Structure formats: C-alpha cells, structure tokens
mmCIF file of C-alpha atoms in Angstrom:
data_model
loop_
_atom_site.group_PDB
_atom_site.id
_atom_site.type_symbol
_atom_site.label_atom_id
_atom_site.label_comp_id
_atom_site.label_asym_id
_atom_site.label_seq_id
_atom_site.Cartn_x
_atom_site.Cartn_y
_atom_site.Cartn_z
ATOM 1 C CA MET A 1 27.782 42.983 -37.219
ATOM 2 C CA LEU A 2 25.877 39.773 -36.807
ATOM 3 C CA THR A 3 23.083 38.858 -39.011
ATOM 4 C CA ASN A 4 19.620 38.477 -38.081
ATOM 5 C CA ASN A 5 20.048 34.886 -39.450
ATOM 6 C CA ALA A 6 23.201 34.237 -37.258
ATOM 7 C CA ILE A 7 21.026 35.797 -34.021
ATOM 8 C CA ALA A 8 18.265 33.313 -34.857
ATOM 9 C CA GLY A 9 20.383 30.566 -35.185
ATOM 10 C CA ALA A 10 21.574 31.686 -31.801
ATOM 11 C CA ASN A 11 18.181 31.699 -30.502
ATOM 12 C CA ASN A 12 17.700 27.891 -32.147
ATOM 13 C CA THR A 13 20.312 26.801 -30.288
ATOM 14 C CA ALA A 14 19.514 27.902 -26.849
ATOM 15 C CA ALA A 15 15.923 26.792 -26.952
ATOM 16 C CA THR A 16 16.651 23.327 -27.795
ATOM 17 C CA GLY A 17 20.239 22.948 -27.360
ATOM 18 C CA PHE A 18 20.200 21.467 -23.645
ATOM 19 C CA ASP A 19 17.965 19.551 -21.303
ATOM 20 C CA PRO A 20 17.254 21.430 -17.935
ATOM 21 C CA VAL A 21 17.378 19.463 -15.845
ATOM 22 C CA SER A 22 20.924 16.912 -16.840
ATOM 23 C CA ALA A 23 22.650 19.369 -19.055
ATOM 24 C CA SER A 24 24.148 21.791 -16.939
ATOM 25 C CA ALA A 25 27.534 21.625 -18.822
ATOM 26 C CA ASP A 26 25.403 22.695 -21.964
ATOM 27 C CA VAL A 27 23.247 25.395 -19.840
ATOM 28 C CA SER A 28 26.412 27.120 -18.668
ATOM 29 C CA ALA A 29 28.037 27.060 -22.544
ATOM 30 C CA ASN A 30 24.879 27.908 -24.028
ATOM 31 C CA LYS A 31 24.491 31.175 -21.448
ATOM 32 C CA ASP A 32 29.052 31.940 -21.848
ATOM 33 C CA MET A 33 28.279 32.054 -25.713
ATOM 34 C CA PHE A 34 24.914 34.071 -25.663
ATOM 35 C CA THR A 35 27.196 36.384 -23.980
ATOM 36 C CA LYS A 36 29.874 36.445 -26.779
ATOM 37 C CA LEU A 37 27.768 37.568 -29.227
ATOM 38 C CA LEU A 38 25.618 39.917 -27.751
ATOM 39 C CA VAL A 39 28.904 41.569 -26.939
ATOM 40 C CA ALA A 40 30.275 41.401 -30.666
ATOM 41 C CA GLN A 41 26.861 42.424 -31.761
ATOM 42 C CA ILE A 42 27.053 45.528 -29.684
ATOM 43 C CA ARG A 43 31.494 46.047 -30.927
ATOM 44 C CA ASN A 44 30.291 45.490 -34.480
ATOM 45 C CA GLN A 45 26.727 47.157 -35.267
ATOM 46 C CA ASP A 46 26.047 49.933 -37.079
ATOM 47 C CA PRO A 47 25.761 53.327 -35.269
ATOM 48 C CA LEU A 48 23.703 54.523 -37.948
ATOM 49 C CA ALA A 49 21.265 51.638 -37.272
ATOM 50 C CA PRO A 50 21.921 49.927 -34.504
ATOM 51 C CA SER A 51 20.318 46.829 -33.536
ATOM 52 C CA ASP A 52 18.293 45.397 -30.476
ATOM 53 C CA PRO A 53 19.669 43.629 -28.133
ATOM 54 C CA SER A 54 16.600 42.726 -26.102
ATOM 55 C CA GLN A 55 16.161 39.817 -28.133
ATOM 56 C CA PHE A 56 19.485 38.254 -26.916
ATOM 57 C CA VAL A 57 18.486 39.971 -22.946
ATOM 58 C CA ASN A 58 15.253 37.991 -22.903
ATOM 59 C CA GLN A 59 17.460 34.107 -23.972
ATOM 60 C CA LEU A 60 20.065 35.293 -21.330
ATOM 61 C CA SER A 61 17.516 35.783 -18.408
ATOM 62 C CA GLN A 62 15.937 32.468 -19.642
ATOM 63 C CA LEU A 63 19.000 30.840 -19.689
ATOM 64 C CA SER A 64 20.137 32.188 -15.648
ATOM 65 C CA GLN A 65 16.359 31.608 -14.582
ATOM 66 C CA THR A 66 16.963 27.999 -15.791
ATOM 67 C CA GLU A 67 20.230 27.908 -14.144
ATOM 68 C CA ALA A 68 18.841 28.783 -10.929
ATOM 69 C CA LEU A 69 15.694 26.561 -11.405
ATOM 70 C CA GLN A 70 18.223 23.519 -11.854
ATOM 71 C CA SER A 71 20.509 24.306 -8.961
ATOM 72 C CA LEU A 72 16.876 24.562 -6.921
ATOM 73 C CA SER A 73 16.198 21.353 -7.867
ATOM 74 C CA LYS A 74 19.852 19.330 -7.472
ATOM 75 C CA THR A 75 19.474 21.260 -3.931
ATOM 76 C CA THR A 76 15.899 19.844 -3.027
ATOM 77 C CA SER A 77 17.328 16.199 -4.524
ATOM 78 C CA ALA A 78 20.101 15.969 -2.093
ATOM 79 C CA SER A 79 18.351 17.420 0.728
ATOM 80 C CA ALA A 80 15.590 14.641 -0.226
ATOM 81 C CA SER A 81 18.236 12.216 0.059
ATOM 82 C CA VAL A 82 19.779 13.440 2.970
ATOM 83 C CA LEU A 83 16.263 13.818 5.072
ATOM 84 C CA GLN A 84 15.976 9.853 3.676
ATOM 85 C CA SER A 85 18.466 8.936 5.116
ATOM 86 C CA MET A 86 17.557 10.177 8.191
ATOM 87 C CA GLN A 87 14.702 8.534 8.578
ATOM 88 C CA VAL A 88 16.314 5.243 7.392
ATOM 89 C CA LEU A 89 19.050 5.829 10.218
ATOM 90 C CA ALA A 90 16.356 6.768 12.598
ATOM 91 C CA MET A 91 14.001 3.676 11.941
ATOM 92 C CA GLY A 92 16.349 1.489 11.818
ATOM 93 C CA GLY A 93 16.791 2.219 15.141
ATOM 94 C CA GLN A 94 14.055 1.343 16.420
ATOM 95 C CA VAL A 95 14.457 -2.867 14.984
ATOM 96 C CA GLY A 96 12.511 -4.692 18.072
ATOM 97 C CA SER A 97 10.831 -1.746 19.338
ATOM 98 C CA GLN A 98 6.653 -2.277 19.922
ATOM 99 C CA VAL A 99 4.713 -0.154 17.834
ATOM 100 C CA THR A 100 1.180 0.303 17.230
ATOM 101 C CA VAL A 101 -0.283 0.330 13.428
ATOM 102 C CA ALA A 102 -3.351 1.056 11.606
ATOM 103 C CA THR A 103 -3.539 -1.556 9.752
ATOM 104 C CA ASP A 104 -6.545 -3.193 7.823
ATOM 105 C CA ARG A 105 -5.106 -6.501 7.276
ATOM 106 C CA VAL A 106 -3.122 -8.364 9.775
ATOM 107 C CA ARG A 107 -0.698 -11.074 9.448
ATOM 108 C CA VAL A 108 -1.320 -14.525 11.305
ATOM 109 C CA ASP A 109 1.896 -17.293 12.537
ATOM 110 C CA GLY A 110 0.001 -18.635 15.239
ATOM 111 C CA LYS A 111 0.404 -16.252 17.726
ATOM 112 C CA ALA A 112 -1.955 -14.520 19.803
ATOM 113 C CA ILE A 113 -2.432 -10.551 18.108
ATOM 114 C CA SER A 114 -2.806 -7.448 20.499
ATOM 115 C CA ALA A 115 -5.429 -4.910 18.260
ATOM 116 C CA SER A 116 -7.526 -1.881 19.507
ATOM 117 C CA ILE A 117 -10.456 -0.427 18.404
ATOM 118 C CA ASN A 118 -11.279 3.811 19.666
ATOM 119 C CA LEU A 119 -14.986 4.095 19.933
ATOM 120 C CA PRO A 120 -16.006 7.077 18.756
ATOM 121 C CA SER A 121 -19.265 6.905 21.490
ATOM 122 C CA ALA A 122 -19.830 3.779 24.170
ATOM 123 C CA GLY A 123 -21.546 0.960 22.313
ATOM 124 C CA ALA A 124 -20.244 -3.251 21.558
ATOM 125 C CA THR A 125 -18.333 -3.728 18.417
ATOM 126 C CA ASN A 126 -17.750 -6.768 15.914
ATOM 127 C CA VAL A 127 -14.792 -7.799 14.260
ATOM 128 C CA VAL A 128 -14.094 -9.458 11.489
ATOM 129 C CA LEU A 129 -11.209 -11.346 9.875
ATOM 130 C CA THR A 130 -11.381 -12.474 6.059
ATOM 131 C CA GLY A 131 -9.036 -14.586 4.443
ATOM 132 C CA ALA A 132 -8.133 -14.828 0.923
ATOM 133 C CA ASP A 133 -10.495 -17.968 0.931
ATOM 134 C CA GLY A 134 -13.323 -16.015 1.956
ATOM 135 C CA GLN A 135 -14.364 -17.297 4.966
ATOM 136 C CA ASN A 136 -15.229 -14.368 7.839
ATOM 137 C CA HIS A 137 -13.646 -15.024 11.155
ATOM 138 C CA SER A 138 -15.959 -13.150 13.909
ATOM 139 C CA VAL A 139 -14.503 -11.259 17.640
ATOM 140 C CA SER A 140 -17.393 -9.554 18.971
ATOM 141 C CA LEU A 141 -16.418 -7.082 21.902
ATOM 142 C CA PRO A 142 -18.863 -5.788 24.039
ATOM 143 C CA PHE A 143 -20.475 -3.108 25.883
ATOM 144 C CA HIS A 144 -17.970 -1.067 26.228
ATOM 145 C CA ALA A 145 -17.476 2.823 26.982
ATOM 146 C CA ALA A 146 -16.247 5.696 24.839
ATOM 147 C CA GLY A 147 -12.193 5.540 23.803
ATOM 148 C CA THR A 148 -9.601 3.244 23.457
ATOM 149 C CA ARG A 149 -10.832 -0.876 23.867
ATOM 150 C CA GLY A 150 -7.847 -3.226 23.908
ATOM 151 C CA PHE A 151 -8.912 -7.263 22.719
ATOM 152 C CA THR A 152 -6.509 -10.182 21.164
ATOM 153 C CA ILE A 153 -6.906 -12.136 18.258
ATOM 154 C CA ASP A 154 -6.412 -16.015 18.695
ATOM 155 C CA PRO A 155 -5.613 -17.432 16.190
ATOM 156 C CA GLY A 156 -6.364 -20.905 17.706
ATOM 157 C CA ALA A 157 -9.605 -19.963 19.467
ATOM 158 C CA LEU A 158 -10.730 -18.371 16.162
ATOM 159 C CA GLY A 159 -9.249 -21.445 13.583
ATOM 160 C CA LEU A 160 -7.223 -19.408 11.689
ATOM 161 C CA ALA A 161 -4.486 -20.280 9.471
ATOM 162 C CA PRO A 162 -0.980 -18.587 9.184
ATOM 163 C CA GLY A 163 -1.157 -16.041 6.462
ATOM 164 C CA SER A 164 -2.508 -12.695 5.682
ATOM 165 C CA TYR A 165 -6.750 -11.537 6.656
ATOM 166 C CA ALA A 166 -8.138 -8.345 5.989
ATOM 167 C CA ILE A 167 -9.341 -6.560 9.451
ATOM 168 C CA ALA A 168 -12.697 -4.423 9.669
ATOM 169 C CA ALA A 169 -14.490 -3.722 12.857
ATOM 170 C CA ARG A 170 -18.001 -1.641 13.189
ATOM 171 C CA THR A 171 -20.161 -0.622 15.594
ATOM 172 C CA THR A 172 -24.115 -2.148 16.453
ATOM 173 C CA GLU A 173 -24.947 0.944 14.715
ATOM 174 C CA GLY A 174 -22.812 -0.747 11.568
ATOM 175 C CA ALA A 175 -20.160 2.720 11.892
ATOM 176 C CA ALA A 176 -16.782 2.094 11.011
ATOM 177 C CA VAL A 177 -13.951 2.056 13.220
ATOM 178 C CA GLY A 178 -10.301 1.720 12.502
ATOM 179 C CA VAL A 179 -8.109 -1.537 13.830
ATOM 180 C CA GLU A 180 -4.836 -0.441 15.496
ATOM 181 C CA VAL A 181 -2.171 -3.597 15.751
ATOM 182 C CA ALA A 182 0.642 -3.910 18.112
ATOM 183 C CA GLY A 183 4.065 -6.138 17.153
ATOM 184 C CA THR A 184 7.409 -6.347 17.273
ATOM 185 C CA VAL A 185 9.639 -3.987 14.574
ATOM 186 C CA SER A 186 11.443 -6.751 12.978
ATOM 187 C CA SER A 187 13.215 -5.415 10.022
ATOM 188 C CA VAL A 188 13.777 -1.907 7.777
ATOM 189 C CA ARG A 189 14.418 -1.852 4.148
ATOM 190 C CA LEU A 190 13.820 0.401 1.196
ATOM 191 C CA SER A 191 11.984 -0.284 -1.491
ATOM 192 C CA GLY A 192 12.470 -0.532 -5.139
ATOM 193 C CA SER A 193 10.732 3.060 -4.994
ATOM 194 C CA GLY A 194 13.014 4.434 -1.816
ATOM 195 C CA SER A 195 10.835 4.704 0.049
ATOM 196 C CA VAL A 196 10.967 2.698 3.441
ATOM 197 C CA VAL A 197 9.208 -0.205 4.992
ATOM 198 C CA LEU A 198 9.199 -1.648 8.133
ATOM 199 C CA GLN A 199 8.423 -4.768 8.584
ATOM 200 C CA VAL A 200 6.036 -5.383 11.599
ATOM 201 C CA GLU A 201 5.625 -8.535 13.524
ATOM 202 C CA GLY A 202 1.389 -9.455 13.081
ATOM 203 C CA VAL A 203 1.174 -7.395 10.348
ATOM 204 C CA GLY A 204 3.148 -7.328 7.584
ATOM 205 C CA ALA A 205 4.769 -4.499 5.909
ATOM 206 C CA VAL A 206 4.041 -1.267 7.120
ATOM 207 C CA ASP A 207 4.879 2.631 6.300
ATOM 208 C CA PRO A 208 6.475 4.468 8.769
ATOM 209 C CA ALA A 209 3.279 6.545 7.984
ATOM 210 C CA ALA A 210 0.898 3.973 9.468
ATOM 211 C CA ILE A 211 2.562 3.925 12.783
ATOM 212 C CA THR A 212 0.558 5.727 14.910
ATOM 213 C CA GLY A 213 2.473 4.818 18.274
ATOM 214 C CA PHE A 214 5.998 3.809 19.234
ATOM 215 C CA ASN A 215 5.677 2.135 22.839
ATOM 216 C CA GLY A 216 9.593 1.256 23.469
ATOM 217 C CA LYS A 217 11.886 -2.315 23.470
ATOM 218 C CA ALA A 218 10.211 -5.627 24.840
ATOM 219 C CA ALA A 219 13.878 -4.671 27.936
ATOM 220 C CA GLU A 220 12.234 -0.791 28.278
ATOM 221 C CA LEU A 221 8.835 -2.193 28.661
ATOM 222 C CA ALA A 222 9.922 -4.674 30.897
ATOM 223 C CA SER A 223 12.021 -2.544 33.342
ATOM 224 C CA ASN A 224 9.189 -0.177 33.624
#
C-alpha cells in the first residue's frame, strides 16, 4: 500500500514540477504518473481500512484542466498568428492605395497635403500646425455648413520646413474637431511587437486602426 508521504510527495511534484504554458510533455508525464499511483493505491490498499483517493482524483482533475487550458492557449496563439498573417497580406495589397487617416500629426516633405475635418455644426474653423520648434502655423477655414470640409496644407504658403508637425483644429467656439489626412500607402511592415504598421505619405507611420477610409489606387481613381 502507498504511504501518505508518497502520496503527498507526488502531489507536491504535480503542484510545482511543470510549466502549464511551455511544458506540455511534463503535464502529460505527471498525469500518467498520478494515474499509475492511483491504480497502485487502489490495488494495494487495506480492505479493512481503505484509503480516500479523493486527493488523487482532485489532482487529476486539475491536471486535466491544465491540459485543456494549455491546448486552448496553443489554439488561440495559432489563430492569432494566422489572423496577423492575413492582416499583413491584406494591408500589403493596399500599397499604392489612397487612404484617409485620422491623425494628430502630419509629415511635411514639400508637397501639398490634402486634409479634412468633420464639422458637427456650421461655423468657421482654425487649424494649427505646430513644429518641433514650438512655432504655430495657422490655416483659417471660413464659415462652412455642418459636415465634411476639405482643405489643403500648402507647405510653401505656410512656410513649413520638412519634418513632423502636430495638427489640431478648433471651431471659433473652441470645440476640438478631429482631422483626417489623405495620403498614399507607401509600405507595410511588422513592428518589433508584431503589430502591422503602414507608412502613409503626409502622415508617417500609421496603425491600421487609424485608417478611416480606403479610396482606391491612383490608376483606379483616374479611371473613375
């Protein structure tokens, strides 16, 4: 008959002897060991003083749950990897496409930048671009009806040197208005953390979640 010390030692091994994420072989080995110990205990127990196998049963149940969770974790990781690959392929197909991006920064390289705001109500708006030197450059937009209002950022007219600028828009009443910039997707890459990053002309590095519209490729737009 197995002693209580042997049973306790086996339980301690199960509690500390495996990693539920990276050591699936250890989990299976521990489960097999406990099964054998349980069978041996039942076979060798004193018929007049039968042992209580509930502790072993509980441990086996915990090991089974660990195996199930480990299997689910592997399946989830595999699914996430597939979805990420699909996202990279999908976004890669957008290279050369015109997109609209919700942003609070623009990247100036000498070319005019197409942008827009969505006015909640009719009114005039002031757009301010702030460079690394802290200098503000304003674009005053006259009264316009509620809805989308497009405008152009002309680096030459505003005296904008190449570089990155913060951009913000406010109505004459002081309400903040989101800015969207239209640009061409020049490349798609994976960051160090594995997330997809798009390079958009006029904006810079962009998270796919910031894209508010896919407007087609230049050739397609020209044919319409």
